[in-house]
Short mmCIF file of C-alpha atoms in Angstrom, two decimals:
data_model
loop_
_atom_site.label_atom_id
_atom_site.label_comp_id
_atom_site.label_asym_id
_atom_site.label_seq_id
_atom_site.Cartn_x
_atom_site.Cartn_y
_atom_site.Cartn_z
CA MET A 128 233.29 -155.82 55.40
CA ALA A 129 232.77 -154.23 52.00
CA GLN A 130 230.25 -151.44 51.76
CA THR A 131 227.90 -150.84 48.88
CA VAL A 132 228.08 -147.30 47.54
CA PHE A 133 224.99 -145.97 45.83
CA GLU A 134 225.23 -142.91 43.63
CA SER A 135 221.78 -142.42 42.17
CA GLY A 136 218.56 -142.42 44.18
CA ILE A 137 215.13 -140.85 44.39
CA ASP A 138 212.79 -139.63 47.12
CA VAL A 139 209.19 -140.58 46.38
CA SER A 140 205.76 -139.91 47.84
CA ARG A 141 202.19 -139.45 46.67
CA TYR A 142 203.29 -136.46 44.64
CA GLN A 143 204.97 -138.68 42.05
CA GLY A 144 201.71 -140.56 41.43
CA ASN A 145 201.86 -144.11 40.11
CA ILE A 146 205.48 -144.98 39.38
CA ASP A 147 206.65 -147.45 36.76
CA TRP A 148 209.39 -149.02 38.89
CA GLN A 149 210.78 -151.10 36.03
CA LYS A 150 211.43 -147.85 34.12
CA VAL A 151 213.02 -146.36 37.24
CA LYS A 152 215.36 -149.36 37.48
CA ALA A 153 216.14 -149.20 33.74
CA ALA A 154 217.01 -145.50 34.12
CA GLY A 155 219.82 -146.45 36.50
CA ILE A 156 218.24 -145.48 39.81
CA GLU A 157 219.99 -147.52 42.50
CA PHE A 158 217.84 -146.80 45.57
CA ALA A 159 214.64 -145.11 46.69
CA ILE A 160 213.71 -143.26 49.85
CA VAL A 161 209.96 -143.72 50.36
CA ARG A 162 207.86 -141.36 52.45
CA ALA A 163 205.68 -143.38 54.82
CA GLY A 164 203.68 -140.38 56.00
CA TYR A 165 203.83 -136.94 57.57
CA GLY A 166 202.76 -135.02 60.63
CA MET A 167 202.03 -136.51 64.02
CA TYR A 168 199.09 -138.82 63.44
CA ALA A 169 199.00 -142.38 62.13
CA ASN A 170 196.17 -141.44 59.77
CA GLN A 171 198.59 -139.18 57.90
CA LYS A 172 200.10 -142.19 56.13
CA ASP A 173 201.19 -141.48 52.56
CA PRO A 174 198.50 -143.01 50.31
CA GLN A 175 201.17 -144.25 47.86
CA PHE A 176 203.40 -145.80 50.54
CA ALA A 177 202.42 -149.45 50.09
CA ALA A 178 202.42 -149.23 46.29
CA ASN A 179 205.82 -147.52 46.27
CA MET A 180 207.33 -150.08 48.63
CA GLU A 181 205.95 -153.04 46.71
CA GLY A 182 206.94 -151.58 43.35
CA ALA A 183 210.50 -150.71 44.33
CA ILE A 184 211.12 -154.04 46.03
CA SER A 185 209.67 -156.03 43.14
CA ALA A 186 211.95 -154.12 40.75
CA GLY A 187 214.95 -154.99 42.93
CA ILE A 188 215.52 -151.43 44.11
CA PRO A 189 216.73 -151.11 47.73
CA VAL A 190 214.52 -148.82 49.82
CA GLY A 191 214.71 -146.63 52.87
CA VAL A 192 211.69 -145.15 54.63
CA TYR A 193 210.99 -141.88 56.43
CA TRP A 194 208.14 -140.12 58.19
CA TYR A 195 208.16 -136.38 57.49
CA SER A 196 207.81 -134.41 60.72
CA TYR A 197 206.56 -130.89 61.33
CA ALA A 198 207.82 -130.94 64.94
CA GLU A 199 209.28 -127.66 66.13
CA THR A 200 210.24 -128.69 69.66
CA PRO A 201 211.67 -131.81 71.30
CA ASP A 202 208.32 -132.43 73.02
CA GLN A 203 206.47 -132.31 69.70
CA SER A 204 208.88 -134.81 68.22
CA LYS A 205 207.94 -137.36 70.88
#
């Protein structure tokens, strides 16, 4: 099975504000890693998560997702 190799990607969250995903695609960005949220509570969802997902997907940019954790112990990570 052939693998796709990506060379140019970005990590995005609320700190990038409103992103023009068509410009991102035109700039040669091949993938995006989108922050879904942070911390240990569901209400710590990234406020730009849905917009970033929708924008990247509609521009044809493959996405990955992560939840930033502040856990310092295995128990906290649960």
